[in-house]
Amino acid sequence: MTRTALDDIEAPPSARLLGWHVLDAKPAEGWIRIGFDGKAAFCNPAGFIQGGILSAMLDDTMGPAVFAMTEGRLYTTTVSMTVNFIAPAEPGPIVGEAWVVQLGRTIAFVEGRLNRADGALLATATATALSRSRAVA
């Protein structure tokens, strides 16, 4: 796997809760693949992972794509995110993939998707984010 700026920081508690871990990245291209643990504790009464959790996984894939692309110089604050839920997500491994569509001086446009481990598409997203030179306290 390619080394990224993400290797130099500790994952925040929210990312650890989701089972977040980098699977692969091409920082120069603004592309990243993240693994998540789709825990049974994340399920709604129907037995599927709740949409807000899937949205958090998408957000925690798209932001790191910008961070890795900028070699850790820029963090993002999501301004807007549109999520499309394609199929119900059952407990188990989930793979997020994101790519930076456009990175400006202060705004980033990013797209992402979530798949089951077998490759079946679960959700897609687009996001607009503010680029910041440091984490916001």
Short mmCIF file of N, CA and C in Angstrom, two decimals:
data_model
loop_
_atom_site.label_atom_id
_atom_site.label_comp_id
_atom_site.label_asym_id
_atom_site.label_seq_id
_atom_site.Cartn_x
_atom_site.Cartn_y
_atom_site.Cartn_z
N MET A 1 0.84 -1.18 0.00
CA MET A 1 0.00 0.00 0.00
C MET A 1 0.88 1.25 0.00
N THR A 2 0.42 2.27 -0.66
CA THR A 2 1.12 3.54 -0.73
C THR A 2 1.04 4.26 0.60
N ARG A 3 2.13 4.82 1.05
CA ARG A 3 2.15 5.61 2.27
C ARG A 3 1.46 6.94 2.01
N THR A 4 0.66 7.41 3.01
CA THR A 4 -0.01 8.70 2.89
C THR A 4 0.20 9.49 4.17
N ALA A 5 -0.18 10.75 4.15
CA ALA A 5 -0.10 11.60 5.34
C ALA A 5 -0.99 11.06 6.46
N LEU A 6 -1.97 10.25 6.13
CA LEU A 6 -2.84 9.66 7.15
C LEU A 6 -2.08 8.71 8.06
N ASP A 7 -0.95 8.18 7.58
CA ASP A 7 -0.14 7.28 8.41
C ASP A 7 0.50 8.01 9.58
N ASP A 8 0.57 9.32 9.51
CA ASP A 8 1.26 10.11 10.53
C ASP A 8 0.35 10.69 11.60
N ILE A 9 -0.95 10.42 11.52
CA ILE A 9 -1.88 10.96 12.52
C ILE A 9 -2.70 9.81 13.11
N GLU A 10 -3.18 10.04 14.31
CA GLU A 10 -4.05 9.05 14.96
C GLU A 10 -5.48 9.27 14.49
N ALA A 11 -6.16 8.19 14.18
CA ALA A 11 -7.56 8.30 13.76
C ALA A 11 -8.39 8.83 14.93
N PRO A 12 -9.31 9.75 14.67
CA PRO A 12 -10.15 10.28 15.74
C PRO A 12 -11.13 9.22 16.24
N PRO A 13 -11.72 9.45 17.42
CA PRO A 13 -12.65 8.46 17.98
C PRO A 13 -13.80 8.07 17.05
N SER A 14 -14.33 9.02 16.31
CA SER A 14 -15.45 8.69 15.41
C SER A 14 -15.00 7.71 14.33
N ALA A 15 -13.81 7.90 13.81
CA ALA A 15 -13.29 6.98 12.79
C ALA A 15 -13.04 5.60 13.39
N ARG A 16 -12.50 5.56 14.58
CA ARG A 16 -12.26 4.28 15.24
C ARG A 16 -13.58 3.56 15.50
N LEU A 17 -14.63 4.29 15.88
CA LEU A 17 -15.94 3.69 16.11
C LEU A 17 -16.44 2.99 14.84
N LEU A 18 -16.19 3.60 13.70
CA LEU A 18 -16.62 3.04 12.42
C LEU A 18 -15.71 1.91 11.92
N GLY A 19 -14.59 1.66 12.61
CA GLY A 19 -13.65 0.64 12.16
C GLY A 19 -12.81 1.10 10.99
N TRP A 20 -12.64 2.40 10.85
CA TRP A 20 -11.95 3.05 9.73
C TRP A 20 -10.51 2.56 9.61
N HIS A 21 -10.10 2.18 8.40
CA HIS A 21 -8.70 1.85 8.12
C HIS A 21 -8.43 2.01 6.62
N VAL A 22 -7.28 2.56 6.31
CA VAL A 22 -6.91 2.79 4.91
C VAL A 22 -6.58 1.45 4.26
N LEU A 23 -7.17 1.20 3.10
CA LEU A 23 -6.90 -0.01 2.34
C LEU A 23 -5.93 0.25 1.19
N ASP A 24 -6.08 1.40 0.55
CA ASP A 24 -5.25 1.73 -0.60
C ASP A 24 -5.41 3.22 -0.88
N ALA A 25 -4.44 3.79 -1.55
CA ALA A 25 -4.52 5.21 -1.90
C ALA A 25 -3.59 5.53 -3.05
N LYS A 26 -3.99 6.53 -3.80
CA LYS A 26 -3.15 7.14 -4.83
C LYS A 26 -3.22 8.64 -4.57
N PRO A 27 -2.43 9.12 -3.59
CA PRO A 27 -2.54 10.52 -3.17
C PRO A 27 -2.41 11.53 -4.30
N ALA A 28 -1.50 11.31 -5.21
CA ALA A 28 -1.30 12.27 -6.30
C ALA A 28 -2.54 12.40 -7.18
N GLU A 29 -3.34 11.34 -7.23
CA GLU A 29 -4.57 11.35 -8.03
C GLU A 29 -5.79 11.76 -7.21
N GLY A 30 -5.62 11.93 -5.89
CA GLY A 30 -6.76 12.30 -5.04
C GLY A 30 -7.74 11.16 -4.85
N TRP A 31 -7.25 9.92 -4.85
CA TRP A 31 -8.09 8.74 -4.72
C TRP A 31 -7.70 7.96 -3.47
N ILE A 32 -8.71 7.43 -2.79
CA ILE A 32 -8.45 6.64 -1.58
C ILE A 32 -9.51 5.56 -1.43
N ARG A 33 -9.12 4.46 -0.78
CA ARG A 33 -10.05 3.38 -0.45
C ARG A 33 -9.92 3.12 1.05
N ILE A 34 -11.07 3.13 1.73
CA ILE A 34 -11.12 2.98 3.19
C ILE A 34 -12.00 1.79 3.55
N GLY A 35 -11.56 1.01 4.52
CA GLY A 35 -12.37 -0.09 5.03
C GLY A 35 -13.10 0.32 6.30
N PHE A 36 -14.31 -0.19 6.47
CA PHE A 36 -15.13 0.07 7.66
C PHE A 36 -15.69 -1.25 8.18
N ASP A 37 -15.99 -1.26 9.47
CA ASP A 37 -16.66 -2.41 10.09
C ASP A 37 -18.14 -2.09 10.20
N GLY A 38 -18.94 -2.74 9.41
CA GLY A 38 -20.40 -2.56 9.48
C GLY A 38 -20.93 -3.38 10.64
N LYS A 39 -20.91 -2.80 11.83
CA LYS A 39 -21.26 -3.52 13.05
C LYS A 39 -22.78 -3.69 13.19
N ALA A 40 -23.17 -4.79 13.81
CA ALA A 40 -24.59 -5.03 14.08
C ALA A 40 -25.17 -3.92 14.96
N ALA A 41 -24.34 -3.31 15.79
CA ALA A 41 -24.79 -2.21 16.65
C ALA A 41 -25.21 -0.98 15.84
N PHE A 42 -24.86 -0.91 14.57
CA PHE A 42 -25.21 0.21 13.70
C PHE A 42 -26.56 0.01 13.00
N CYS A 43 -27.21 -1.12 13.24
CA CYS A 43 -28.41 -1.47 12.49
C CYS A 43 -29.68 -0.81 13.03
N ASN A 44 -30.60 -0.58 12.11
CA ASN A 44 -31.93 -0.10 12.45
C ASN A 44 -32.80 -1.31 12.78
N PRO A 45 -34.07 -1.12 13.15
CA PRO A 45 -34.92 -2.27 13.50
C PRO A 45 -35.11 -3.28 12.37
N ALA A 46 -34.92 -2.87 11.12
CA ALA A 46 -35.06 -3.80 9.99
C ALA A 46 -33.83 -4.68 9.80
N GLY A 47 -32.75 -4.39 10.55
CA GLY A 47 -31.54 -5.20 10.45
C GLY A 47 -30.52 -4.67 9.47
N PHE A 48 -30.74 -3.45 8.95
CA PHE A 48 -29.80 -2.84 8.02
C PHE A 48 -29.07 -1.70 8.70
N ILE A 49 -27.86 -1.42 8.25
CA ILE A 49 -27.08 -0.33 8.84
C ILE A 49 -27.78 0.99 8.56
N GLN A 50 -27.97 1.76 9.60
CA GLN A 50 -28.70 3.03 9.56
C GLN A 50 -28.04 3.99 8.58
N GLY A 51 -28.84 4.73 7.83
CA GLY A 51 -28.34 5.63 6.79
C GLY A 51 -27.39 6.70 7.29
N GLY A 52 -27.61 7.20 8.50
CA GLY A 52 -26.70 8.20 9.06
C GLY A 52 -25.30 7.64 9.27
N ILE A 53 -25.22 6.38 9.64
CA ILE A 53 -23.91 5.72 9.81
C ILE A 53 -23.23 5.59 8.44
N LEU A 54 -23.99 5.20 7.44
CA LEU A 54 -23.41 5.09 6.09
C LEU A 54 -22.95 6.47 5.61
N SER A 55 -23.71 7.51 5.92
CA SER A 55 -23.31 8.87 5.55
C SER A 55 -22.01 9.25 6.24
N ALA A 56 -21.88 8.88 7.51
CA ALA A 56 -20.64 9.16 8.23
C ALA A 56 -19.46 8.43 7.59
N MET A 57 -19.68 7.21 7.15
CA MET A 57 -18.62 6.46 6.46
C MET A 57 -18.22 7.17 5.17
N LEU A 58 -19.19 7.64 4.42
CA LEU A 58 -18.88 8.38 3.19
C LEU A 58 -18.10 9.65 3.49
N ASP A 59 -18.54 10.39 4.49
CA ASP A 59 -17.86 11.62 4.89
C ASP A 59 -16.43 11.33 5.32
N ASP A 60 -16.26 10.20 6.03
CA ASP A 60 -14.93 9.83 6.53
C ASP A 60 -14.10 9.11 5.48
N THR A 61 -14.58 9.06 4.26
CA THR A 61 -13.80 8.59 3.12
C THR A 61 -13.42 9.80 2.25
N MET A 62 -14.38 10.69 2.02
CA MET A 62 -14.14 11.83 1.13
C MET A 62 -13.16 12.84 1.73
N GLY A 63 -13.29 13.17 3.01
CA GLY A 63 -12.35 14.10 3.65
C GLY A 63 -10.91 13.61 3.59
N PRO A 64 -10.66 12.34 3.95
CA PRO A 64 -9.30 11.83 3.87
C PRO A 64 -8.72 11.81 2.46
N ALA A 65 -9.56 11.77 1.43
CA ALA A 65 -9.03 11.84 0.06
C ALA A 65 -8.33 13.17 -0.16
N VAL A 66 -8.93 14.26 0.34
CA VAL A 66 -8.31 15.58 0.23
C VAL A 66 -7.05 15.65 1.08
N PHE A 67 -7.13 15.16 2.31
CA PHE A 67 -5.99 15.18 3.23
C PHE A 67 -4.79 14.45 2.61
N ALA A 68 -5.05 13.26 2.08
CA ALA A 68 -3.95 12.48 1.47
C ALA A 68 -3.42 13.18 0.22
N MET A 69 -4.31 13.73 -0.60
CA MET A 69 -3.88 14.40 -1.84
C MET A 69 -2.97 15.59 -1.55
N THR A 70 -3.25 16.30 -0.45
CA THR A 70 -2.47 17.50 -0.12
C THR A 70 -1.33 17.19 0.85
N GLU A 71 -1.00 15.92 1.00
CA GLU A 71 0.09 15.47 1.87
C GLU A 71 -0.08 15.99 3.29
N GLY A 72 -1.33 16.02 3.74
CA GLY A 72 -1.63 16.42 5.11
C GLY A 72 -1.69 17.91 5.35
N ARG A 73 -1.62 18.69 4.32
CA ARG A 73 -1.66 20.16 4.49
C ARG A 73 -3.07 20.68 4.69
N LEU A 74 -4.08 19.99 4.12
CA LEU A 74 -5.44 20.50 4.20
C LEU A 74 -6.40 19.49 4.82
N TYR A 75 -7.15 19.97 5.79
CA TYR A 75 -8.28 19.25 6.35
C TYR A 75 -9.52 19.81 5.65
N THR A 76 -10.63 19.10 5.77
CA THR A 76 -11.86 19.60 5.17
C THR A 76 -12.96 19.71 6.21
N THR A 77 -13.83 20.66 5.97
CA THR A 77 -15.07 20.81 6.73
C THR A 77 -16.20 20.73 5.71
N THR A 78 -17.02 19.72 5.84
CA THR A 78 -18.08 19.50 4.86
C THR A 78 -19.11 20.62 4.91
N VAL A 79 -19.37 21.22 3.77
CA VAL A 79 -20.39 22.26 3.64
C VAL A 79 -21.72 21.62 3.25
N SER A 80 -21.67 20.74 2.26
CA SER A 80 -22.88 20.01 1.85
C SER A 80 -22.48 18.63 1.35
N MET A 81 -23.39 17.70 1.56
CA MET A 81 -23.16 16.33 1.11
C MET A 81 -24.50 15.75 0.68
N THR A 82 -24.54 15.20 -0.51
CA THR A 82 -25.74 14.52 -1.01
C THR A 82 -25.45 13.04 -1.07
N VAL A 83 -26.29 12.26 -0.43
CA VAL A 83 -26.10 10.81 -0.38
C VAL A 83 -27.26 10.13 -1.09
N ASN A 84 -26.94 9.15 -1.90
CA ASN A 84 -27.94 8.31 -2.56
C ASN A 84 -27.76 6.89 -2.05
N PHE A 85 -28.80 6.36 -1.43
CA PHE A 85 -28.75 5.00 -0.90
C PHE A 85 -29.26 4.05 -1.98
N ILE A 86 -28.39 3.17 -2.43
CA ILE A 86 -28.70 2.29 -3.56
C ILE A 86 -29.28 0.96 -3.10
N ALA A 87 -28.69 0.38 -2.05
CA ALA A 87 -29.13 -0.92 -1.55
C ALA A 87 -28.95 -0.96 -0.04
N PRO A 88 -29.76 -1.76 0.65
CA PRO A 88 -29.59 -1.88 2.10
C PRO A 88 -28.22 -2.47 2.44
N ALA A 89 -27.64 -1.97 3.51
CA ALA A 89 -26.33 -2.44 3.94
C ALA A 89 -26.50 -3.35 5.15
N GLU A 90 -26.09 -4.58 4.99
CA GLU A 90 -26.13 -5.54 6.09
C GLU A 90 -24.83 -5.48 6.87
N PRO A 91 -24.84 -5.95 8.10
CA PRO A 91 -23.59 -5.97 8.88
C PRO A 91 -22.50 -6.75 8.14
N GLY A 92 -21.28 -6.26 8.29
CA GLY A 92 -20.13 -6.88 7.64
C GLY A 92 -19.20 -5.82 7.12
N PRO A 93 -18.12 -6.22 6.47
CA PRO A 93 -17.16 -5.25 5.95
C PRO A 93 -17.79 -4.36 4.89
N ILE A 94 -17.43 -3.09 4.95
CA ILE A 94 -17.87 -2.10 3.97
C ILE A 94 -16.63 -1.38 3.46
N VAL A 95 -16.59 -1.12 2.17
CA VAL A 95 -15.45 -0.46 1.56
C VAL A 95 -15.90 0.89 0.98
N GLY A 96 -15.23 1.95 1.41
CA GLY A 96 -15.47 3.28 0.88
C GLY A 96 -14.39 3.65 -0.11
N GLU A 97 -14.78 4.34 -1.15
CA GLU A 97 -13.84 4.82 -2.16
C GLU A 97 -14.20 6.26 -2.46
N ALA A 98 -13.19 7.12 -2.55
CA ALA A 98 -13.46 8.53 -2.85
C ALA A 98 -12.37 9.09 -3.75
N TRP A 99 -12.75 10.13 -4.48
CA TRP A 99 -11.80 10.80 -5.35
C TRP A 99 -12.11 12.28 -5.36
N VAL A 100 -11.06 13.07 -5.42
CA VAL A 100 -11.19 14.52 -5.47
C VAL A 100 -11.49 14.90 -6.92
N VAL A 101 -12.62 15.54 -7.12
CA VAL A 101 -13.03 15.97 -8.46
C VAL A 101 -12.33 17.29 -8.81
N GLN A 102 -12.33 18.21 -7.86
CA GLN A 102 -11.70 19.52 -8.07
C GLN A 102 -11.25 20.05 -6.71
N LEU A 103 -10.01 20.51 -6.65
CA LEU A 103 -9.49 21.10 -5.42
C LEU A 103 -9.07 22.52 -5.72
N GLY A 104 -9.83 23.47 -5.16
CA GLY A 104 -9.50 24.87 -5.32
C GLY A 104 -8.73 25.38 -4.11
N ARG A 105 -8.57 26.68 -4.06
CA ARG A 105 -7.82 27.30 -2.95
C ARG A 105 -8.55 27.13 -1.62
N THR A 106 -9.89 27.20 -1.65
CA THR A 106 -10.66 27.10 -0.40
C THR A 106 -11.79 26.07 -0.44
N ILE A 107 -12.12 25.56 -1.61
CA ILE A 107 -13.23 24.62 -1.76
C ILE A 107 -12.76 23.36 -2.47
N ALA A 108 -13.25 22.22 -1.98
CA ALA A 108 -12.98 20.94 -2.62
C ALA A 108 -14.30 20.30 -3.02
N PHE A 109 -14.33 19.68 -4.18
CA PHE A 109 -15.46 18.90 -4.64
C PHE A 109 -15.01 17.45 -4.69
N VAL A 110 -15.75 16.58 -4.00
CA VAL A 110 -15.32 15.19 -3.83
C VAL A 110 -16.52 14.28 -4.09
N GLU A 111 -16.24 13.10 -4.63
CA GLU A 111 -17.26 12.08 -4.84
C GLU A 111 -16.83 10.81 -4.13
N GLY A 112 -17.82 10.03 -3.73
CA GLY A 112 -17.50 8.78 -3.04
C GLY A 112 -18.58 7.74 -3.24
N ARG A 113 -18.23 6.52 -2.82
CA ARG A 113 -19.19 5.42 -2.87
C ARG A 113 -18.85 4.42 -1.78
N LEU A 114 -19.85 3.67 -1.38
CA LEU A 114 -19.67 2.56 -0.45
C LEU A 114 -20.09 1.28 -1.15
N ASN A 115 -19.31 0.23 -0.93
CA ASN A 115 -19.60 -1.08 -1.49
C ASN A 115 -19.53 -2.14 -0.39
N ARG A 116 -20.28 -3.21 -0.58
CA ARG A 116 -20.08 -4.40 0.25
C ARG A 116 -18.74 -4.99 -0.13
N ALA A 117 -18.25 -5.92 0.68
CA ALA A 117 -16.97 -6.56 0.40
C ALA A 117 -16.97 -7.28 -0.94
N ASP A 118 -18.16 -7.74 -1.39
CA ASP A 118 -18.23 -8.44 -2.68
C ASP A 118 -18.33 -7.49 -3.86
N GLY A 119 -18.30 -6.18 -3.59
CA GLY A 119 -18.31 -5.18 -4.65
C GLY A 119 -19.67 -4.58 -4.95
N ALA A 120 -20.75 -5.10 -4.37
CA ALA A 120 -22.09 -4.56 -4.63
C ALA A 120 -22.19 -3.13 -4.09
N LEU A 121 -22.73 -2.25 -4.92
CA LEU A 121 -22.85 -0.84 -4.57
C LEU A 121 -23.94 -0.63 -3.53
N LEU A 122 -23.60 0.11 -2.45
CA LEU A 122 -24.54 0.42 -1.37
C LEU A 122 -25.02 1.86 -1.42
N ALA A 123 -24.10 2.80 -1.64
CA ALA A 123 -24.45 4.22 -1.60
C ALA A 123 -23.41 5.03 -2.36
N THR A 124 -23.84 6.19 -2.85
CA THR A 124 -22.93 7.13 -3.50
C THR A 124 -23.11 8.50 -2.84
N ALA A 125 -22.13 9.36 -3.02
CA ALA A 125 -22.22 10.70 -2.44
C ALA A 125 -21.39 11.69 -3.24
N THR A 126 -21.82 12.94 -3.16
CA THR A 126 -21.01 14.06 -3.62
C THR A 126 -20.93 15.03 -2.45
N ALA A 127 -19.81 15.72 -2.35
CA ALA A 127 -19.63 16.67 -1.25
C ALA A 127 -18.90 17.91 -1.72
N THR A 128 -19.25 19.01 -1.08
CA THR A 128 -18.53 20.26 -1.21
C THR A 128 -17.96 20.53 0.17
N ALA A 129 -16.67 20.83 0.23
CA ALA A 129 -16.03 21.02 1.54
C ALA A 129 -15.12 22.24 1.52
N LEU A 130 -15.05 22.91 2.66
CA LEU A 130 -14.07 23.97 2.84
C LEU A 130 -12.73 23.33 3.11
N SER A 131 -11.68 23.84 2.51
CA SER A 131 -10.33 23.36 2.77
C SER A 131 -9.71 24.26 3.82
N ARG A 132 -9.14 23.63 4.85
CA ARG A 132 -8.52 24.38 5.94
C ARG A 132 -7.11 23.87 6.14
N SER A 133 -6.22 24.79 6.53
CA SER A 133 -4.82 24.41 6.69
C SER A 133 -4.54 23.72 8.02
N ARG A 134 -5.53 23.63 8.90
CA ARG A 134 -5.36 22.90 10.16
C ARG A 134 -6.71 22.40 10.62
N ALA A 135 -6.68 21.49 11.57
CA ALA A 135 -7.93 20.99 12.14
C ALA A 135 -8.58 22.10 12.93
N VAL A 136 -9.89 22.15 12.88
CA VAL A 136 -10.65 23.13 13.63
C VAL A 136 -10.89 22.60 15.03
N ALA A 137 -10.55 23.39 16.03
CA ALA A 137 -10.70 22.93 17.42
C ALA A 137 -12.12 23.09 17.88
#
